[in-house]
XYZ file of N, CA and C in Angstrom:
258
model
N 0.774 -1.170 0.006
C 0.080 0.001 0.028
C 0.884 1.309 0.034
N 0.553 2.083 -0.891
C 1.276 3.481 -0.823
C 0.276 4.415 -1.428
N -0.311 5.272 -0.648
C -1.325 6.212 -1.009
C -1.114 7.527 -0.202
N -1.494 8.575 -0.834
C -1.450 9.961 -0.127
C -2.672 10.018 0.841
N -2.632 10.828 1.888
C -3.725 10.994 2.695
C -4.980 11.533 1.840
N -4.723 12.230 0.835
C -5.854 12.629 -0.084
C -6.512 11.408 -0.812
N -5.749 10.495 -1.197
C -6.270 9.391 -1.899
C -7.000 8.459 -0.787
N -6.540 8.383 0.316
C -7.296 7.648 1.423
C -8.637 8.370 1.741
N -8.581 9.666 1.962
C -9.767 10.351 2.174
C -10.839 10.168 1.074
N -10.410 10.104 -0.159
C -11.378 9.826 -1.243
C -11.943 8.472 -1.072
N -11.248 7.430 -0.732
C -11.702 6.139 -0.599
C -12.753 5.984 0.544
N -12.479 6.724 1.620
C -13.292 6.536 2.815
C -14.315 7.647 2.864
N -14.388 8.581 1.838
C -15.348 9.716 1.912
C -15.111 10.585 3.113
N -13.865 10.890 3.386
C -13.533 11.721 4.507
C -13.032 13.062 4.096
N -12.774 13.928 5.090
C -12.428 15.301 4.888
C -10.991 15.491 5.490
N -9.977 15.912 4.755
C -8.674 16.036 5.133
C -8.437 17.379 5.840
N -7.817 17.399 7.015
C -7.458 18.622 7.625
C -5.786 18.490 7.877
N -5.171 19.409 7.208
C -3.644 19.258 7.183
C -3.240 18.868 5.804
N -1.978 18.449 5.851
C -1.212 18.164 4.547
C -1.766 16.766 3.860
N -2.449 16.978 2.882
C -2.986 15.895 2.151
C -2.131 15.099 1.309
N -0.855 15.664 1.199
C 0.149 15.040 0.365
C 1.020 14.024 1.006
N 0.881 13.840 2.378
C 1.665 12.847 3.115
C 1.378 11.563 2.522
N 2.469 10.806 2.364
C 2.423 9.315 1.902
C 2.322 8.423 2.934
N 1.275 7.491 2.775
C 1.068 6.472 3.830
C 1.359 5.081 3.145
N 2.128 4.316 3.877
C 2.625 3.056 3.419
C 2.035 1.836 4.175
N 1.330 2.071 5.260
C 0.736 1.000 6.047
C -0.239 1.566 7.093
N -0.741 0.570 7.826
C -1.810 0.808 8.900
C -1.370 0.288 10.185
N -1.822 0.818 11.252
C -1.490 0.426 12.583
C -2.452 0.923 13.602
N -2.359 0.382 14.772
C -3.175 0.861 16.005
C -2.503 2.223 16.394
N -3.286 3.024 17.012
C -2.856 4.293 17.417
C -1.620 4.276 18.293
N -1.656 3.329 19.227
C -0.512 3.236 20.203
C 0.752 2.696 19.611
N 0.633 1.904 18.513
C 1.702 1.206 17.961
C 2.378 1.765 16.628
N 1.654 2.772 16.228
C 1.879 3.335 14.815
C 3.251 3.963 14.783
N 3.859 3.930 13.560
C 5.188 4.419 13.283
C 5.049 5.417 12.064
N 5.990 6.250 11.842
C 5.911 7.204 10.627
C 5.658 6.394 9.386
N 4.786 6.949 8.541
C 4.368 6.268 7.265
C 3.176 5.467 7.372
N 2.661 5.393 8.555
C 1.492 4.615 8.802
C 0.245 5.585 9.095
N -0.918 4.961 8.891
C -2.162 5.811 9.331
C -2.843 4.773 10.429
N -3.440 5.439 11.366
C -4.171 4.930 12.542
C -5.531 5.554 12.608
N -6.311 5.118 13.571
C -7.644 5.733 13.757
C -7.955 5.802 15.210
N -8.851 6.672 15.490
C -9.357 6.980 16.847
C -10.876 7.009 16.639
N -11.649 6.209 17.349
C -13.096 6.253 17.317
C -13.559 6.549 18.760
N -12.966 6.106 19.753
C -13.346 6.388 21.062
C -12.772 7.624 21.753
N -13.708 8.418 22.237
C -13.138 9.715 22.636
C -12.119 9.652 23.813
N -11.979 8.522 24.482
C -10.993 8.383 25.599
C -9.484 8.299 24.895
N -9.485 7.952 23.659
C -8.139 7.969 23.027
C -7.773 9.151 22.200
N -8.610 10.123 22.130
C -8.306 11.397 21.450
C -7.073 12.143 21.814
N -6.647 11.894 23.089
C -5.456 12.488 23.618
C -4.234 11.990 22.869
N -4.345 10.858 22.265
C -3.187 10.101 21.625
C -2.891 10.621 20.282
N -3.875 11.472 19.696
C -3.579 11.960 18.313
C -2.336 12.728 18.279
N -2.025 13.590 19.107
C -0.709 14.334 19.061
C 0.414 13.572 19.571
N 0.268 12.364 20.114
C 1.316 11.492 20.708
C 1.790 10.412 19.799
N 0.896 10.015 18.982
C 1.201 8.727 18.107
C 2.257 8.985 17.157
N 3.046 7.895 16.797
C 3.927 7.922 15.710
C 3.395 8.027 14.416
N 2.121 7.762 14.276
C 1.475 7.738 12.895
C 1.621 9.047 12.176
N 1.792 8.900 10.785
C 1.858 10.117 9.955
C 0.514 10.793 9.719
N -0.593 10.043 9.899
C -1.948 10.641 9.717
C -2.869 9.709 10.573
N -4.112 10.329 10.952
C -5.056 9.636 11.759
C -6.435 9.870 11.180
N -7.148 8.779 11.252
C -8.626 8.948 10.886
C -9.404 9.253 12.087
N -10.275 10.191 12.106
C -10.864 10.697 13.382
C -12.341 10.906 13.196
N -13.094 11.087 14.265
C -14.465 11.420 14.201
C -14.548 12.861 13.555
N -15.735 13.213 13.036
C -15.940 14.534 12.384
C -15.640 15.724 13.390
N -15.974 15.460 14.693
C -15.837 16.646 15.613
C -14.519 17.048 15.883
N -13.374 16.267 15.624
C -12.097 16.677 15.775
C -11.642 17.741 14.879
N -11.330 18.951 15.360
C -11.021 20.119 14.517
C -9.710 20.057 13.836
N -8.672 19.797 14.671
C -7.273 19.880 14.143
C -6.377 19.090 14.996
N -5.141 18.827 14.446
C -4.117 17.987 15.188
C -2.818 18.356 14.626
N -1.766 18.027 15.266
C -0.431 18.240 14.854
C -0.033 17.533 13.603
N -0.835 16.532 13.223
C -0.648 15.791 12.012
C -1.759 15.710 11.144
N -1.744 15.384 9.795
C -2.881 15.324 9.108
C -4.004 14.391 9.605
N -5.200 14.742 9.548
C -6.251 14.013 9.982
C -7.238 13.799 8.881
N -8.023 12.685 8.826
C -9.093 12.525 7.957
C -10.373 12.302 8.758
N -11.248 13.325 8.705
C -12.422 13.295 9.493
C -13.662 12.500 8.718
N -14.181 11.692 9.602
C -15.268 10.852 8.955
C -16.331 10.480 10.022
N -17.426 10.131 9.536
C -18.638 9.883 10.423
C -18.353 8.669 11.135
N -17.653 7.548 10.719
C -17.430 6.300 11.353
C -15.929 5.897 11.239
N -15.077 6.380 12.080
C -13.666 6.021 11.948
C -13.362 4.606 11.866
N -13.987 3.766 12.603
C -13.835 2.309 12.691
C -14.050 1.658 11.201
N -15.159 1.940 10.700
C -15.580 1.462 9.436
C -14.485 1.994 8.360
N -14.295 3.255 8.431
C -13.309 3.876 7.449
C -12.004 3.141 7.522
N -11.508 2.926 8.718
C -10.284 2.273 8.841
C -10.272 0.771 8.362
N -11.392 0.122 8.460
C -11.621 -1.249 7.902
C -11.566 -1.172 6.408
N -12.044 -0.077 5.872
C -12.068 0.022 4.332
C -10.573 0.330 3.840
N -9.791 1.059 4.668
C -8.420 1.302 4.227
C -7.582 -0.033 4.246
N -7.854 -0.738 5.324
C -7.164 -2.055 5.551
C -7.398 -3.116 4.450
N -8.713 -3.071 4.006
C -9.083 -4.100 3.004
C -8.734 -3.813 1.590
């Protein structure tokens, strides 16, 4: 897998906030993610990890306004992440 954040956003019908040209080469959990990977946060108790994760981008709920990294806002982050993985 090698896609930009913009390409991933199109696949999952999400909205990019931040640099849409970042290249993603894999997927991972929010706690385990490394640079070049995309992760997701669906549960509000993990929102604090958005700025701490090693991920290069994060799929988030629509109510997340901004982050230190590119985010893709979507109605259902869990479903969106499953679509990226498949």
